[in-house]
């Protein structure tokens, strides 16, 4: 009977960890409301921020900005490199933009305000494929190659360490339950 209870507790803990790690999230671009602007330095670049984050299919990027003065353009890789604003995939001007990341791979965004992209107001985010989101390969797995997407590598974030910590708790509960 005690082993059945331990198995049930372990299963519930493991399921809650897996459920919590796979929830789609709204991610504020740059981690703050005033991030969609011309960067003051390389360290203020949104690509530096994006390179430290992990984005999963189903997550949404959220921009907060003055819609009277700026916009967000989703563009091709070529338009991103050339800061070409003439034919975007999508154009957002509402000041409170939310874009769902619906597939794996790179997404390219630039400012629609004249001259802003050329001054660094742009971002590439890389959405991990399903194979990178499985528990075994997600924790501690290498990020997609920067050569593959020609963007900064994606570094592990607190999500990965939270999953590791949660698994450690689950193992601890199981071990303590055996004694």
Coordinates of C-alpha atoms in Angstrom, one line a residue:
X1 CA 0.0 0.0 0.0
X2 CA 2.8 2.4 0.9
X3 CA 4.6 1.8 -2.4
X4 CA 1.3 2.5 -4.3
X5 CA 1.0 5.9 -2.4
X6 CA 4.6 6.7 -3.2
X7 CA 4.1 5.9 -6.9
X8 CA 0.9 8.1 -7.0
X9 CA 2.7 11.0 -5.3
X10 CA 5.7 10.7 -7.6
X11 CA 3.4 10.5 -10.7
X12 CA 1.5 13.6 -9.6
X13 CA 4.7 15.6 -8.9
X14 CA 6.2 14.6 -12.3
X15 CA 3.0 15.4 -14.2
X16 CA 2.8 18.9 -12.5
X17 CA 6.4 19.5 -13.5
X18 CA 5.8 18.6 -17.1
X19 CA 2.6 20.5 -17.3
X20 CA 4.2 23.7 -15.8
X21 CA 7.2 23.5 -18.1
X22 CA 5.1 23.2 -21.3
X23 CA 2.7 26.1 -20.7
X24 CA 2.8 28.8 -23.4
X25 CA 3.9 32.1 -22.1
X26 CA 3.5 35.8 -23.0
X27 CA 7.0 37.2 -23.1
X28 CA 7.5 41.0 -22.8
X29 CA 10.1 41.9 -25.4
X30 CA 13.3 43.0 -23.6
X31 CA 11.8 42.0 -20.3
X32 CA 10.4 45.6 -19.7
X33 CA 7.8 47.9 -21.2
X34 CA 10.1 50.5 -22.7
X35 CA 12.5 48.0 -24.4
X36 CA 11.3 48.7 -28.1
X37 CA 13.6 51.6 -28.8
X38 CA 16.9 52.3 -30.4
X39 CA 19.5 50.7 -28.1
X40 CA 21.9 53.0 -26.3
X41 CA 24.7 50.4 -26.6
X42 CA 25.5 46.9 -27.7
X43 CA 24.7 45.6 -24.2
X44 CA 21.2 47.2 -24.6
X45 CA 20.5 45.3 -27.8
X46 CA 17.3 43.2 -27.9
X47 CA 19.2 40.5 -29.7
X48 CA 21.4 40.1 -26.6
X49 CA 18.3 39.7 -24.5
X50 CA 16.8 37.2 -27.0
X51 CA 20.0 35.2 -27.1
X52 CA 19.6 34.5 -23.4
X53 CA 16.0 33.4 -23.6
X54 CA 14.3 30.2 -24.7
X55 CA 11.2 30.5 -26.8
X56 CA 8.8 27.6 -27.4
X57 CA 6.1 27.0 -29.9
X58 CA 2.9 28.6 -28.6
X59 CA 4.7 31.4 -26.7
X60 CA 3.8 35.0 -27.6
X61 CA 6.0 38.0 -27.8
X62 CA 4.5 41.2 -26.4
X63 CA 5.7 44.7 -27.3
X64 CA 4.7 47.9 -25.4
X65 CA 5.5 51.1 -27.3
X66 CA 4.0 54.4 -28.5
X67 CA 1.9 53.4 -31.5
X68 CA 1.9 57.1 -32.7
X69 CA 5.6 57.1 -33.1
X70 CA 6.7 53.5 -33.8
X71 CA 5.6 50.1 -35.1
X72 CA 6.7 46.5 -35.2
X73 CA 7.3 44.9 -38.5
X74 CA 7.7 41.1 -38.9
X75 CA 10.0 40.6 -41.9
X76 CA 12.0 38.1 -43.9
X77 CA 15.6 37.4 -43.1
X78 CA 16.7 39.5 -46.1
X79 CA 14.5 42.5 -45.1
X80 CA 15.9 42.2 -41.6
X81 CA 19.5 42.3 -42.8
X82 CA 18.8 45.3 -45.1
X83 CA 16.3 47.1 -42.7
X84 CA 13.8 47.0 -45.5
X85 CA 10.4 48.2 -44.3
X86 CA 8.6 48.3 -47.6
X87 CA 7.0 44.8 -47.7
X88 CA 6.6 43.3 -44.2
X89 CA 5.1 39.9 -43.5
X90 CA 3.0 41.7 -40.9
X91 CA 2.8 45.3 -39.6
X92 CA 1.7 46.2 -36.0
X93 CA 1.0 49.8 -35.0
X94 CA -1.3 49.5 -31.9
X95 CA 1.4 50.1 -29.2
X96 CA 0.4 46.8 -27.5
X97 CA 1.5 44.2 -30.0
X98 CA 1.2 40.4 -29.3
X99 CA 2.6 37.9 -31.8
X100 CA 2.2 34.2 -31.3
X101 CA 5.2 32.1 -32.1
X102 CA 3.5 29.3 -34.0
X103 CA 6.4 27.3 -35.5
X104 CA 10.1 26.6 -34.7
X105 CA 12.9 28.5 -36.3
X106 CA 13.8 32.2 -36.5
X107 CA 11.4 35.1 -36.4
X108 CA 12.6 38.5 -37.6
X109 CA 11.3 41.9 -36.4
X110 CA 12.3 45.5 -37.1
X111 CA 11.1 48.9 -36.2
X112 CA 8.8 50.6 -38.7
X113 CA 10.0 54.1 -37.7
X114 CA 12.3 55.7 -40.2
X115 CA 15.9 55.1 -39.4
X116 CA 15.3 53.1 -36.3
X117 CA 16.2 49.7 -37.7
X118 CA 19.5 51.0 -39.1
X119 CA 20.3 52.2 -35.5
X120 CA 19.8 48.7 -34.1
X121 CA 16.0 48.6 -33.2
X122 CA 15.4 45.1 -34.3
X123 CA 15.3 41.6 -32.9
X124 CA 15.6 38.0 -34.0
X125 CA 14.0 35.3 -31.8
X126 CA 14.6 31.6 -32.3
X127 CA 11.8 29.2 -31.4
X128 CA 12.9 25.8 -30.4
X129 CA 11.7 22.7 -32.2
X130 CA 9.6 20.1 -30.5
X131 CA 12.7 17.8 -30.2
X132 CA 14.4 20.5 -28.0
X133 CA 11.3 20.8 -25.7
X134 CA 11.3 17.2 -24.6
X135 CA 12.3 16.8 -21.0
X136 CA 15.4 14.6 -21.7
X137 CA 16.8 17.0 -24.4
X138 CA 15.6 20.3 -23.0
X139 CA 17.5 20.2 -19.8
X140 CA 21.1 21.0 -20.4
X141 CA 20.8 20.4 -24.2
X142 CA 22.8 22.6 -26.5
X143 CA 21.1 25.5 -28.1
X144 CA 20.4 25.6 -31.8
X145 CA 23.6 26.4 -33.7
X146 CA 24.0 30.2 -34.4
X147 CA 25.4 29.2 -37.8
X148 CA 22.1 27.4 -38.7
X149 CA 20.1 30.6 -38.1
X150 CA 22.8 33.2 -38.2
X151 CA 21.7 34.7 -34.9
X152 CA 23.0 34.5 -31.4
X153 CA 22.9 31.1 -29.8
X154 CA 20.1 30.6 -27.3
X155 CA 21.4 30.1 -23.8
X156 CA 19.7 28.1 -21.0
X157 CA 17.4 30.2 -18.8
X158 CA 15.7 29.9 -15.5
X159 CA 13.0 27.7 -17.1
X160 CA 15.6 25.0 -17.6
X161 CA 17.0 25.4 -14.0
X162 CA 13.4 25.4 -12.7
X163 CA 12.8 22.1 -14.4
X164 CA 16.0 20.6 -13.0
X165 CA 15.1 21.9 -9.6
X166 CA 11.6 20.4 -9.9
X167 CA 12.9 17.0 -11.0
X168 CA 15.3 17.1 -8.0
X169 CA 12.4 17.7 -5.7
X170 CA 10.5 14.8 -7.3
X171 CA 13.5 12.5 -6.8
X172 CA 13.9 13.8 -3.2
X173 CA 10.2 13.1 -2.4
X174 CA 10.6 9.6 -3.9
X175 CA 13.8 8.9 -1.9
X176 CA 12.3 10.2 1.3
X177 CA 9.2 8.1 0.8
X178 CA 11.3 5.0 0.6
X179 CA 12.7 5.5 4.2

